[in-house]
Structure formats: structure tokens, C-alpha cells
mmCIF file with all atom_site columns, C-alpha atoms in Angstrom:
data_model
loop_
_atom_site.group_PDB
_atom_site.id
_atom_site.type_symbol
_atom_site.label_atom_id
_atom_site.label_alt_id
_atom_site.label_comp_id
_atom_site.label_asym_id
_atom_site.label_entity_id
_atom_site.label_seq_id
_atom_site.pdbx_PDB_ins_code
_atom_site.Cartn_x
_atom_site.Cartn_y
_atom_site.Cartn_z
_atom_site.occupancy
_atom_site.B_iso_or_equiv
_atom_site.pdbx_formal_charge
_atom_site.auth_seq_id
_atom_site.auth_comp_id
_atom_site.auth_asym_id
_atom_site.auth_atom_id
_atom_site.pdbx_PDB_model_num
ATOM 1   C CA . LYS A 1 1   ? -0.040  -0.044 0.020  1.00 65.00 ? 1   LYS A CA 1
ATOM 2   C CA . ALA A 1 2   ? 1.612   3.364  -1.174 1.00 79.00 ? 2   ALA A CA 1
ATOM 3   C CA . GLY A 1 3   ? 2.161   6.022  1.648  1.00 93.00 ? 3   GLY A CA 1
ATOM 4   C CA . VAL A 1 4   ? 1.605   9.613  1.485  1.00 96.00 ? 4   VAL A CA 1
ATOM 5   C CA . THR A 1 5   ? 3.104   11.283 -1.661 1.00 97.00 ? 5   THR A CA 1
ATOM 6   C CA . GLN A 1 6   ? 3.834   14.594 -1.499 1.00 98.00 ? 6   GLN A CA 1
ATOM 7   C CA . THR A 1 7   ? 5.378   16.894 -4.299 1.00 97.00 ? 7   THR A CA 1
ATOM 8   C CA . PRO A 1 8   ? 7.666   18.786 -4.750 1.00 98.00 ? 8   PRO A CA 1
ATOM 9   C CA . ARG A 1 9   ? 10.182  17.584 -1.736 1.00 96.00 ? 9   ARG A CA 1
ATOM 10  C CA . TYR A 1 10  ? 12.234  20.855 -1.943 1.00 97.00 ? 10  TYR A CA 1
ATOM 11  C CA . LEU A 1 11  ? 11.866  24.258 -3.506 1.00 97.00 ? 11  LEU A CA 1
ATOM 12  C CA . ILE A 1 12  ? 12.910  27.717 -3.335 1.00 98.00 ? 12  ILE A CA 1
ATOM 13  C CA . LYS A 1 13  ? 11.011  30.789 -4.253 1.00 98.00 ? 13  LYS A CA 1
ATOM 14  C CA . THR A 1 14  ? 11.479  34.693 -3.798 1.00 98.00 ? 14  THR A CA 1
ATOM 15  C CA . ARG A 1 15  ? 9.282   37.054 -1.574 1.00 98.00 ? 15  ARG A CA 1
ATOM 16  C CA . GLY A 1 16  ? 6.204   37.838 -3.248 1.00 98.00 ? 16  GLY A CA 1
ATOM 17  C CA . GLN A 1 17  ? 5.943   34.797 -5.589 1.00 98.00 ? 17  GLN A CA 1
ATOM 18  C CA . GLN A 1 18  ? 3.363   32.069 -4.810 1.00 98.00 ? 18  GLN A CA 1
ATOM 19  C CA . VAL A 1 19  ? 3.786   28.289 -4.214 1.00 98.00 ? 19  VAL A CA 1
ATOM 20  C CA . THR A 1 20  ? 1.535   25.153 -4.712 1.00 98.00 ? 20  THR A CA 1
ATOM 21  C CA . LEU A 1 21  ? 2.044   21.915 -3.349 1.00 98.00 ? 21  LEU A CA 1
ATOM 22  C CA . SER A 1 22  ? 0.407   18.835 -3.798 1.00 98.00 ? 22  SER A CA 1
ATOM 23  C CA . CYS A 1 23  ? -0.472  15.731 -1.595 1.00 98.00 ? 23  CYS A CA 1
ATOM 24  C CA . SER A 1 24  ? -1.683  12.451 -2.623 1.00 97.00 ? 24  SER A CA 1
ATOM 25  C CA . PRO A 1 25  ? -3.074  10.364 0.437  1.00 96.00 ? 25  PRO A CA 1
ATOM 26  C CA . ILE A 1 26  ? -2.987  6.725  1.072  1.00 95.00 ? 26  ILE A CA 1
ATOM 27  C CA . SER A 1 27  ? -5.963  5.162  -1.127 1.00 94.00 ? 27  SER A CA 1
ATOM 28  C CA . GLY A 1 28  ? -9.132  4.968  0.741  1.00 91.00 ? 28  GLY A CA 1
ATOM 29  C CA . HIS A 1 29  ? -8.571  7.579  2.938  1.00 92.00 ? 29  HIS A CA 1
ATOM 30  C CA . ARG A 1 30  ? -10.746 10.755 2.605  1.00 90.00 ? 30  ARG A CA 1
ATOM 31  C CA . SER A 1 31  ? -9.130  13.308 5.115  1.00 91.00 ? 31  SER A CA 1
ATOM 32  C CA . VAL A 1 32  ? -6.201  15.181 4.369  1.00 94.00 ? 32  VAL A CA 1
ATOM 33  C CA . SER A 1 33  ? -4.663  17.527 6.760  1.00 94.00 ? 33  SER A CA 1
ATOM 34  C CA . TRP A 1 34  ? -1.894  20.036 6.190  1.00 97.00 ? 34  TRP A CA 1
ATOM 35  C CA . TYR A 1 35  ? 0.687   21.039 8.727  1.00 96.00 ? 35  TYR A CA 1
ATOM 36  C CA . GLN A 1 36  ? 3.463   23.571 8.814  1.00 97.00 ? 36  GLN A CA 1
ATOM 37  C CA . GLN A 1 37  ? 6.485   22.768 10.703 1.00 96.00 ? 37  GLN A CA 1
ATOM 38  C CA . THR A 1 38  ? 9.366   25.233 11.516 1.00 94.00 ? 38  THR A CA 1
ATOM 39  C CA . PRO A 1 39  ? 11.998  25.062 14.371 1.00 87.00 ? 39  PRO A CA 1
ATOM 40  C CA . GLY A 1 40  ? 10.519  28.038 16.330 1.00 82.00 ? 40  GLY A CA 1
ATOM 41  C CA . GLN A 1 41  ? 6.700   27.224 16.103 1.00 85.00 ? 41  GLN A CA 1
ATOM 42  C CA . GLY A 1 42  ? 6.919   23.291 15.884 1.00 88.00 ? 42  GLY A CA 1
ATOM 43  C CA . LEU A 1 43  ? 4.285   21.816 14.269 1.00 92.00 ? 43  LEU A CA 1
ATOM 44  C CA . GLN A 1 44  ? 0.990   23.544 13.515 1.00 94.00 ? 44  GLN A CA 1
ATOM 45  C CA . PHE A 1 45  ? -2.256  22.758 11.971 1.00 93.00 ? 45  PHE A CA 1
ATOM 46  C CA . LEU A 1 46  ? -3.060  24.669 8.703  1.00 95.00 ? 46  LEU A CA 1
ATOM 47  C CA . PHE A 1 47  ? -6.290  22.946 7.427  1.00 92.00 ? 47  PHE A CA 1
ATOM 48  C CA . GLU A 1 48  ? -8.185  19.753 6.951  1.00 91.00 ? 48  GLU A CA 1
ATOM 49  C CA . TYR A 1 49  ? -10.260 18.378 4.284  1.00 92.00 ? 49  TYR A CA 1
ATOM 50  C CA . PHE A 1 50  ? -12.956 15.552 3.941  1.00 90.00 ? 50  PHE A CA 1
ATOM 51  C CA . SER A 1 51  ? -14.537 14.678 1.075  1.00 89.00 ? 51  SER A CA 1
ATOM 52  C CA . GLU A 1 52  ? -13.447 17.910 -0.869 1.00 93.00 ? 52  GLU A CA 1
ATOM 53  C CA . THR A 1 53  ? -14.844 20.001 1.874  1.00 93.00 ? 53  THR A CA 1
ATOM 54  C CA . GLN A 1 54  ? -12.731 22.007 4.349  1.00 92.00 ? 54  GLN A CA 1
ATOM 55  C CA . ARG A 1 55  ? -13.681 20.732 7.659  1.00 87.00 ? 55  ARG A CA 1
ATOM 56  C CA . ASN A 1 56  ? -11.213 22.939 9.939  1.00 87.00 ? 56  ASN A CA 1
ATOM 57  C CA . LYS A 1 57  ? -8.797  25.698 9.542  1.00 90.00 ? 57  LYS A CA 1
ATOM 58  C CA . GLY A 1 58  ? -5.920  26.723 11.759 1.00 91.00 ? 58  GLY A CA 1
ATOM 59  C CA . ASN A 1 59  ? -4.883  30.464 12.655 1.00 91.00 ? 59  ASN A CA 1
ATOM 60  C CA . PHE A 1 60  ? -3.087  31.242 9.425  1.00 95.00 ? 60  PHE A CA 1
ATOM 61  C CA . PRO A 1 61  ? -3.494  34.277 7.167  1.00 96.00 ? 61  PRO A CA 1
ATOM 62  C CA . GLY A 1 62  ? -5.737  34.248 4.063  1.00 96.00 ? 62  GLY A CA 1
ATOM 63  C CA . ARG A 1 63  ? -2.620  33.846 1.814  1.00 98.00 ? 63  ARG A CA 1
ATOM 64  C CA . PHE A 1 64  ? -2.761  29.933 2.803  1.00 98.00 ? 64  PHE A CA 1
ATOM 65  C CA . SER A 1 65  ? -5.425  28.148 1.095  1.00 97.00 ? 65  SER A CA 1
ATOM 66  C CA . GLY A 1 66  ? -6.016  24.618 -0.210 1.00 97.00 ? 66  GLY A CA 1
ATOM 67  C CA . ARG A 1 67  ? -8.458  22.230 -1.775 1.00 97.00 ? 67  ARG A CA 1
ATOM 68  C CA . GLN A 1 68  ? -9.317  18.668 -2.441 1.00 97.00 ? 68  GLN A CA 1
ATOM 69  C CA . PHE A 1 69  ? -10.116 16.890 -5.413 1.00 96.00 ? 69  PHE A CA 1
ATOM 70  C CA . SER A 1 70  ? -12.700 14.171 -5.891 1.00 95.00 ? 70  SER A CA 1
ATOM 71  C CA . ASN A 1 71  ? -10.017 11.743 -5.814 1.00 93.00 ? 71  ASN A CA 1
ATOM 72  C CA . SER A 1 72  ? -8.955  13.039 -2.399 1.00 94.00 ? 72  SER A CA 1
ATOM 73  C CA . ARG A 1 73  ? -5.820  14.382 -3.648 1.00 97.00 ? 73  ARG A CA 1
ATOM 74  C CA . SER A 1 74  ? -4.939  17.827 -2.211 1.00 97.00 ? 74  SER A CA 1
ATOM 75  C CA . GLU A 1 75  ? -3.137  21.056 -2.907 1.00 98.00 ? 75  GLU A CA 1
ATOM 76  C CA . MET A 1 76  ? -2.031  23.865 -0.749 1.00 98.00 ? 76  MET A CA 1
ATOM 77  C CA . ASN A 1 77  ? -1.314  27.181 -2.231 1.00 98.00 ? 77  ASN A CA 1
ATOM 78  C CA . VAL A 1 78  ? 0.706   30.000 -0.559 1.00 98.00 ? 78  VAL A CA 1
ATOM 79  C CA . SER A 1 79  ? 0.525   33.519 -2.185 1.00 96.00 ? 79  SER A CA 1
ATOM 80  C CA . THR A 1 80  ? 2.492   36.613 -1.736 1.00 97.00 ? 80  THR A CA 1
ATOM 81  C CA . LEU A 1 81  ? 5.325   34.802 -0.086 1.00 98.00 ? 81  LEU A CA 1
ATOM 82  C CA . GLU A 1 82  ? 7.078   35.807 3.048  1.00 98.00 ? 82  GLU A CA 1
ATOM 83  C CA . LEU A 1 83  ? 10.542  34.892 4.483  1.00 97.00 ? 83  LEU A CA 1
ATOM 84  C CA . GLY A 1 84  ? 8.529   33.652 7.442  1.00 96.00 ? 84  GLY A CA 1
ATOM 85  C CA . ASP A 1 85  ? 6.969   30.964 5.376  1.00 97.00 ? 85  ASP A CA 1
ATOM 86  C CA . SER A 1 86  ? 9.951   29.058 4.903  1.00 97.00 ? 86  SER A CA 1
ATOM 87  C CA . ALA A 1 87  ? 9.158   25.706 6.393  1.00 97.00 ? 87  ALA A CA 1
ATOM 88  C CA . LEU A 1 88  ? 8.420   21.982 5.981  1.00 97.00 ? 88  LEU A CA 1
ATOM 89  C CA . TYR A 1 89  ? 4.785   21.758 4.890  1.00 98.00 ? 89  TYR A CA 1
ATOM 90  C CA . LEU A 1 90  ? 3.522   18.239 5.873  1.00 97.00 ? 90  LEU A CA 1
ATOM 91  C CA . CYS A 1 91  ? 0.264   16.366 4.706  1.00 97.00 ? 91  CYS A CA 1
ATOM 92  C CA . ALA A 1 92  ? -1.410  13.865 6.438  1.00 95.00 ? 92  ALA A CA 1
ATOM 93  C CA . SER A 1 93  ? -4.194  11.706 5.619  1.00 94.00 ? 93  SER A CA 1
ATOM 94  C CA . SER A 1 94  ? -6.403  9.584  7.635  1.00 89.00 ? 94  SER A CA 1
ATOM 95  C CA . SER A 1 95  ? -9.499  7.193  7.478  1.00 82.00 ? 95  SER A CA 1
ATOM 96  C CA . THR A 1 96  ? -12.621 8.459  9.408  1.00 67.00 ? 96  THR A CA 1
ATOM 97  C CA . GLY A 1 97  ? -11.405 5.988  12.384 1.00 58.00 ? 97  GLY A CA 1
ATOM 98  C CA . ASP A 1 98  ? -11.331 7.264  15.854 1.00 60.00 ? 98  ASP A CA 1
ATOM 99  C CA . THR A 1 99  ? -7.569  6.439  16.607 1.00 66.00 ? 99  THR A CA 1
ATOM 100 C CA . GLY A 1 100 ? -6.048  9.757  16.261 1.00 72.00 ? 100 GLY A CA 1
ATOM 101 C CA . GLU A 1 101 ? -3.630  8.203  13.918 1.00 86.00 ? 101 GLU A CA 1
ATOM 102 C CA . LEU A 1 102 ? -2.552  10.218 10.990 1.00 91.00 ? 102 LEU A CA 1
ATOM 103 C CA . PHE A 1 103 ? -0.268  9.227  7.963  1.00 94.00 ? 103 PHE A CA 1
ATOM 104 C CA . PHE A 1 104 ? 2.319   11.741 7.144  1.00 96.00 ? 104 PHE A CA 1
ATOM 105 C CA . GLY A 1 105 ? 4.182   12.425 3.877  1.00 97.00 ? 105 GLY A CA 1
ATOM 106 C CA . GLU A 1 106 ? 7.746   13.249 3.693  1.00 96.00 ? 106 GLU A CA 1
ATOM 107 C CA . GLY A 1 107 ? 7.088   16.740 3.326  1.00 97.00 ? 107 GLY A CA 1
ATOM 108 C CA . SER A 1 108 ? 7.823   19.582 0.954  1.00 98.00 ? 108 SER A CA 1
ATOM 109 C CA . ARG A 1 109 ? 10.602  21.899 2.208  1.00 97.00 ? 109 ARG A CA 1
ATOM 110 C CA . LEU A 1 110 ? 9.907   25.453 1.195  1.00 98.00 ? 110 LEU A CA 1
ATOM 111 C CA . THR A 1 111 ? 12.795  28.083 1.276  1.00 97.00 ? 111 THR A CA 1
ATOM 112 C CA . VAL A 1 112 ? 11.752  31.538 0.659  1.00 98.00 ? 112 VAL A CA 1
ATOM 113 C CA . LEU A 1 113 ? 14.759  34.018 -0.275 1.00 97.00 ? 113 LEU A CA 1
ATOM 114 C CA . GLY B 2 1   ? -6.758  27.770 23.649 1.00 65.00 ? 1   GLY B CA 1
ATOM 115 C CA . GLN B 2 2   ? -5.005  24.461 23.969 1.00 74.00 ? 2   GLN B CA 1
ATOM 116 C CA . SER B 2 3   ? -1.368  23.893 24.753 1.00 85.00 ? 3   SER B CA 1
ATOM 117 C CA . LEU B 2 4   ? 0.946   21.207 25.311 1.00 91.00 ? 4   LEU B CA 1
ATOM 118 C CA . GLU B 2 5   ? 4.091   21.139 26.957 1.00 94.00 ? 5   GLU B CA 1
ATOM 119 C CA . GLN B 2 6   ? 6.862   18.727 26.771 1.00 96.00 ? 6   GLN B CA 1
ATOM 120 C CA . PRO B 2 7   ? 10.838  18.919 27.806 1.00 96.00 ? 7   PRO B CA 1
ATOM 121 C CA . SER B 2 8   ? 13.076  20.156 24.830 1.00 95.00 ? 8   SER B CA 1
ATOM 122 C CA . GLU B 2 9   ? 15.831  17.407 25.261 1.00 97.00 ? 9   GLU B CA 1
ATOM 123 C CA . VAL B 2 10  ? 16.095  14.023 26.825 1.00 97.00 ? 10  VAL B CA 1
ATOM 124 C CA . THR B 2 11  ? 19.332  12.064 26.847 1.00 97.00 ? 11  THR B CA 1
ATOM 125 C CA . ALA B 2 12  ? 19.697  8.394  27.833 1.00 97.00 ? 12  ALA B CA 1
ATOM 126 C CA . VAL B 2 13  ? 21.819  5.267  27.042 1.00 97.00 ? 13  VAL B CA 1
ATOM 127 C CA . GLU B 2 14  ? 21.358  2.445  25.187 1.00 97.00 ? 14  GLU B CA 1
ATOM 128 C CA . GLY B 2 15  ? 19.226  -0.251 27.105 1.00 97.00 ? 15  GLY B CA 1
ATOM 129 C CA . ALA B 2 16  ? 17.746  2.220  29.518 1.00 97.00 ? 16  ALA B CA 1
ATOM 130 C CA . ILE B 2 17  ? 14.461  3.284  30.193 1.00 97.00 ? 17  ILE B CA 1
ATOM 131 C CA . VAL B 2 18  ? 13.275  6.790  29.358 1.00 98.00 ? 18  VAL B CA 1
ATOM 132 C CA . GLN B 2 19  ? 9.824   8.779  29.998 1.00 98.00 ? 19  GLN B CA 1
ATOM 133 C CA . ILE B 2 20  ? 9.041   11.656 27.888 1.00 98.00 ? 20  ILE B CA 1
ATOM 134 C CA . ASN B 2 21  ? 6.160   13.908 29.827 1.00 97.00 ? 21  ASN B CA 1
ATOM 135 C CA . CYS B 2 22  ? 3.375   15.903 28.187 1.00 96.00 ? 22  CYS B CA 1
ATOM 136 C CA . THR B 2 23  ? 1.409   18.331 30.154 1.00 94.00 ? 23  THR B CA 1
ATOM 137 C CA . TYR B 2 24  ? -1.580  19.844 28.568 1.00 89.00 ? 24  TYR B CA 1
ATOM 138 C CA . GLN B 2 25  ? -4.063  22.885 28.771 1.00 86.00 ? 25  GLN B CA 1
ATOM 139 C CA . THR B 2 26  ? -7.000  22.211 26.807 1.00 76.00 ? 26  THR B CA 1
ATOM 140 C CA . SER B 2 27  ? -10.711 22.407 27.519 1.00 71.00 ? 27  SER B CA 1
ATOM 141 C CA . GLY B 2 28  ? -11.458 18.783 26.110 1.00 78.00 ? 28  GLY B CA 1
ATOM 142 C CA . PHE B 2 29  ? -10.192 16.376 23.481 1.00 81.00 ? 29  PHE B CA 1
ATOM 143 C CA . TYR B 2 30  ? -10.738 12.768 22.234 1.00 81.00 ? 30  TYR B CA 1
ATOM 144 C CA . GLY B 2 31  ? -7.551  11.291 23.211 1.00 88.00 ? 31  GLY B CA 1
ATOM 145 C CA . LEU B 2 32  ? -3.521  11.942 23.368 1.00 92.00 ? 32  LEU B CA 1
ATOM 146 C CA . SER B 2 33  ? -1.318  10.543 20.506 1.00 93.00 ? 33  SER B CA 1
ATOM 147 C CA . TRP B 2 34  ? 2.427   10.167 20.199 1.00 96.00 ? 34  TRP B CA 1
ATOM 148 C CA . TYR B 2 35  ? 4.134   10.449 16.945 1.00 96.00 ? 35  TYR B CA 1
ATOM 149 C CA . GLN B 2 36  ? 8.171   10.014 16.413 1.00 97.00 ? 36  GLN B CA 1
ATOM 150 C CA . GLN B 2 37  ? 9.952   11.919 13.720 1.00 97.00 ? 37  GLN B CA 1
ATOM 151 C CA . HIS B 2 38  ? 13.514  11.385 13.004 1.00 95.00 ? 38  HIS B CA 1
ATOM 152 C CA . ASP B 2 39  ? 15.649  14.267 11.586 1.00 90.00 ? 39  ASP B CA 1
ATOM 153 C CA . GLY B 2 40  ? 14.205  15.195 8.086  1.00 81.00 ? 40  GLY B CA 1
ATOM 154 C CA . GLY B 2 41  ? 11.734  12.487 8.183  1.00 90.00 ? 41  GLY B CA 1
ATOM 155 C CA . ALA B 2 42  ? 7.980   12.059 8.378  1.00 94.00 ? 42  ALA B CA 1
ATOM 156 C CA . PRO B 2 43  ? 6.238   11.790 11.632 1.00 95.00 ? 43  PRO B CA 1
ATOM 157 C CA . THR B 2 44  ? 5.106   8.458  12.235 1.00 96.00 ? 44  THR B CA 1
ATOM 158 C CA . PHE B 2 45  ? 2.361   7.479  14.621 1.00 94.00 ? 45  PHE B CA 1
ATOM 159 C CA . LEU B 2 46  ? 3.224   5.785  17.927 1.00 95.00 ? 46  LEU B CA 1
ATOM 160 C CA . SER B 2 47  ? 0.394   5.225  20.299 1.00 93.00 ? 47  SER B CA 1
ATOM 161 C CA . TYR B 2 48  ? -2.937  6.665  21.001 1.00 91.00 ? 48  TYR B CA 1
ATOM 162 C CA . ASN B 2 49  ? -4.757  6.979  24.536 1.00 93.00 ? 49  ASN B CA 1
ATOM 163 C CA . ALA B 2 50  ? -8.355  7.553  24.340 1.00 89.00 ? 50  ALA B CA 1
ATOM 164 C CA . LEU B 2 51  ? -9.073  6.575  27.890 1.00 91.00 ? 51  LEU B CA 1
ATOM 165 C CA . ASP B 2 52  ? -7.054  6.947  30.998 1.00 94.00 ? 52  ASP B CA 1
ATOM 166 C CA . GLY B 2 53  ? -4.244  4.362  31.910 1.00 96.00 ? 53  GLY B CA 1
ATOM 167 C CA . LEU B 2 54  ? -1.650  2.446  30.226 1.00 96.00 ? 54  LEU B CA 1
ATOM 168 C CA . GLU B 2 55  ? -1.301  1.408  26.707 1.00 94.00 ? 55  GLU B CA 1
ATOM 169 C CA . GLU B 2 56  ? 1.119   -0.762 25.609 1.00 93.00 ? 56  GLU B CA 1
ATOM 170 C CA . THR B 2 57  ? 2.885   -1.288 22.186 1.00 89.00 ? 57  THR B CA 1
ATOM 171 C CA . GLY B 2 58  ? 6.055   -3.377 22.044 1.00 92.00 ? 58  GLY B CA 1
ATOM 172 C CA . ARG B 2 59  ? 8.908   -1.302 23.602 1.00 95.00 ? 59  ARG B CA 1
ATOM 173 C CA . PHE B 2 60  ? 6.871   1.739  23.967 1.00 96.00 ? 60  PHE B CA 1
ATOM 174 C CA . SER B 2 61  ? 3.912   2.385  26.194 1.00 96.00 ? 61  SER B CA 1
ATOM 175 C CA . SER B 2 62  ? 1.789   5.488  26.843 1.00 97.00 ? 62  SER B CA 1
ATOM 176 C CA . PHE B 2 63  ? -0.015  6.771  29.598 1.00 97.00 ? 63  PHE B CA 1
ATOM 177 C CA . LEU B 2 64  ? -2.715  9.374  30.003 1.00 96.00 ? 64  LEU B CA 1
ATOM 178 C CA . SER B 2 65  ? -4.582  11.050 33.313 1.00 94.00 ? 65  SER B CA 1
ATOM 179 C CA . ARG B 2 66  ? -7.154  13.311 32.077 1.00 91.00 ? 66  ARG B CA 1
ATOM 180 C CA . SER B 2 67  ? -7.593  14.303 35.796 1.00 90.00 ? 67  SER B CA 1
ATOM 181 C CA . ASP B 2 68  ? -3.953  15.321 36.091 1.00 91.00 ? 68  ASP B CA 1
ATOM 182 C CA . SER B 2 69  ? -3.743  16.815 32.622 1.00 90.00 ? 69  SER B CA 1
ATOM 183 C CA . TYR B 2 70  ? -0.846  14.705 31.847 1.00 93.00 ? 70  TYR B CA 1
ATOM 184 C CA . GLY B 2 71  ? 0.357   11.969 29.665 1.00 96.00 ? 71  GLY B CA 1
ATOM 185 C CA . TYR B 2 72  ? 3.735   10.215 29.006 1.00 98.00 ? 72  TYR B CA 1
ATOM 186 C CA . LEU B 2 73  ? 5.507   8.062  26.584 1.00 98.00 ? 73  LEU B CA 1
ATOM 187 C CA . LEU B 2 74  ? 7.589   5.307  27.935 1.00 98.00 ? 74  LEU B CA 1
ATOM 188 C CA . LEU B 2 75  ? 10.541  3.787  25.956 1.00 97.00 ? 75  LEU B CA 1
ATOM 189 C CA . GLN B 2 76  ? 12.222  0.594  27.112 1.00 97.00 ? 76  GLN B CA 1
ATOM 190 C CA . GLU B 2 77  ? 15.108  -1.044 26.191 1.00 97.00 ? 77  GLU B CA 1
ATOM 191 C CA . LEU B 2 78  ? 16.442  2.060  24.245 1.00 98.00 ? 78  LEU B CA 1
ATOM 192 C CA . GLN B 2 79  ? 18.285  1.611  20.697 1.00 97.00 ? 79  GLN B CA 1
ATOM 193 C CA . MET B 2 80  ? 20.631  4.182  18.942 1.00 97.00 ? 80  MET B CA 1
ATOM 194 C CA . LYS B 2 81  ? 17.498  4.199  16.203 1.00 97.00 ? 81  LYS B CA 1
ATOM 195 C CA . ASP B 2 82  ? 15.283  5.342  18.872 1.00 98.00 ? 82  ASP B CA 1
ATOM 196 C CA . SER B 2 83  ? 17.044  8.763  18.728 1.00 98.00 ? 83  SER B CA 1
ATOM 197 C CA . ALA B 2 84  ? 14.507  11.245 17.234 1.00 97.00 ? 84  ALA B CA 1
ATOM 198 C CA . SER B 2 85  ? 11.830  13.791 18.162 1.00 97.00 ? 85  SER B CA 1
ATOM 199 C CA . TYR B 2 86  ? 8.781   12.755 20.052 1.00 98.00 ? 86  TYR B CA 1
ATOM 200 C CA . PHE B 2 87  ? 5.598   14.794 19.838 1.00 96.00 ? 87  PHE B CA 1
ATOM 201 C CA . CYS B 2 88  ? 2.471   14.215 21.829 1.00 96.00 ? 88  CYS B CA 1
ATOM 202 C CA . ALA B 2 89  ? -0.605  15.648 20.298 1.00 93.00 ? 89  ALA B CA 1
ATOM 203 C CA . VAL B 2 90  ? -4.450  16.042 21.035 1.00 90.00 ? 90  VAL B CA 1
ATOM 204 C CA . ARG B 2 91  ? -7.467  15.646 19.067 1.00 81.00 ? 91  ARG B CA 1
ATOM 205 C CA . GLY B 2 92  ? -10.431 18.137 19.446 1.00 72.00 ? 92  GLY B CA 1
ATOM 206 C CA . LEU B 2 93  ? -13.871 17.033 20.535 1.00 66.00 ? 93  LEU B CA 1
ATOM 207 C CA . SER B 2 94  ? -15.305 18.049 17.062 1.00 64.00 ? 94  SER B CA 1
ATOM 208 C CA . ALA B 2 95  ? -15.516 15.367 14.112 1.00 58.00 ? 95  ALA B CA 1
ATOM 209 C CA . THR B 2 96  ? -12.252 16.356 12.736 1.00 67.00 ? 96  THR B CA 1
ATOM 210 C CA . ASN B 2 97  ? -8.482  15.146 12.297 1.00 68.00 ? 97  ASN B CA 1
ATOM 211 C CA . LYS B 2 98  ? -7.370  18.273 13.525 1.00 80.00 ? 98  LYS B CA 1
ATOM 212 C CA . LEU B 2 99  ? -4.439  17.595 15.924 1.00 86.00 ? 99  LEU B CA 1
ATOM 213 C CA . ILE B 2 100 ? -2.720  20.163 18.320 1.00 89.00 ? 100 ILE B CA 1
ATOM 214 C CA . PHE B 2 101 ? 1.040   19.001 18.615 1.00 92.00 ? 101 PHE B CA 1
ATOM 215 C CA . GLY B 2 102 ? 3.111   19.242 21.850 1.00 93.00 ? 102 GLY B CA 1
ATOM 216 C CA . THR B 2 103 ? 6.331   21.615 21.502 1.00 93.00 ? 103 THR B CA 1
ATOM 217 C CA . GLY B 2 104 ? 8.432   18.101 20.994 1.00 95.00 ? 104 GLY B CA 1
ATOM 218 C CA . THR B 2 105 ? 11.227  16.461 22.712 1.00 97.00 ? 105 THR B CA 1
ATOM 219 C CA . LEU B 2 106 ? 14.432  15.590 21.275 1.00 96.00 ? 106 LEU B CA 1
ATOM 220 C CA . LEU B 2 107 ? 15.947  12.344 22.551 1.00 98.00 ? 107 LEU B CA 1
ATOM 221 C CA . ALA B 2 108 ? 19.390  11.340 22.175 1.00 97.00 ? 108 ALA B CA 1
ATOM 222 C CA . VAL B 2 109 ? 20.571  8.013  22.787 1.00 97.00 ? 109 VAL B CA 1
ATOM 223 C CA . GLN B 2 110 ? 24.307  7.362  23.804 1.00 96.00 ? 110 GLN B CA 1
ATOM 224 C CA . PRO B 2 111 ? 25.949  4.230  23.339 1.00 94.00 ? 111 PRO B CA 1
#
């Protein structure tokens, strides 16, 4: 069973640009959530999608957005990039089970110059 | 709001037992999870406590006490490969897979 796949793994952007990150969940998983990981702030929840609907959203500015497609694949977009957006962006998928178990991808490491 | 505090670093030797604590302030949650993350890697699920008490999974055990707002991860027979960061996390009461993660503990296992 393939794991969670995130692309690209690494990318470098400059301030003001925008970026789109992609996540393919484990087959059969309908929930996809996104997290930002930085040394200073740790792992912070961005948003969660379930069956193409945003089910929850973290405390991030509107520059951060996402969507989920009918095949459960998800994308997140960050517009007008700032230096502080440099981080590891992690995607996690889950079934609807009540075990608190998320399956994470390797992440997309974004560097903003 | 919700916050989960962990010690920033813990050092132990191979073969020893180590306990990583997680104290939290939250109005309510479904359960407490633990994740392991090796440097540069994906966090991987270790355990989940929905109820108070001890859950054992091989060399790892996790404990939750809601009355004390406290949980811990216990790692036995430490191996070098256990050197990693460990995070506790709570899942909110609503139907969601939103997790609030703790500050993380970097475990260094020495020979």
C-alpha cells in the first residue's frame, strides 16, 4: 500500500511569489490535513479537508489556502510569499477512524529568499 | 486555547528506559497521541490513548491521566535508532482530524 506522497520535496522561491504544493493520500483515505513545521513554532495545523470540503482551519492568514479533489488528492497554495513562510509543509491522511492516527508524507521543504 | 508542553531534550543510554512527559491545558479532547520524527523525516504514529491508563505497544508504552492533565511516553530497552524527536498531540472534540501538537522532545540515545 503506497504511503502519502508529497511533491515537490524541495523548492526555493522568492518573496512575493506564490507556491502550490501537492499531496496524494493513502488510497481510501478521505481526510487530508496540512501542517507547517518550523524550528520556532513546531508543528502547526493549517487546514483539513474531507470529501472535498474544508472541515477545519488553523490560525493562518488568508494567503494560505487549499483544496481537495474528488480523488482525495489535495493541494495547498501560499500566495505573496514571505520569508517567514520558509518551513517544512507536511500533509497527512487518515481514514475516518477514531484512533488519532495520521499518516504523514515526507513533506515539502519550502525556502523563501 | 490549547497548549501541550514537553521537555525540549532528553538524553539516555542504550538499553535504558526513558519517560517523556506531556502536560497540557485544553478544554477537552478525544485522546492523546504520540508521534516519532527522525531528522528530516515524516512523523510516524506510535500510540493513542483515548481513555486514562496505560497502553502498551512493544517497547513503547503511553499513559494518560485526564484528571492530572498529563501523559507520558515510556520507551524501554532503548536503541540507537530511537534517537529522534517525539511529539504528543491531542485531537479535538469535534469530528475532525485536526491535531494540536506539543512542543516536541529531542531524544538522544548514547552508546
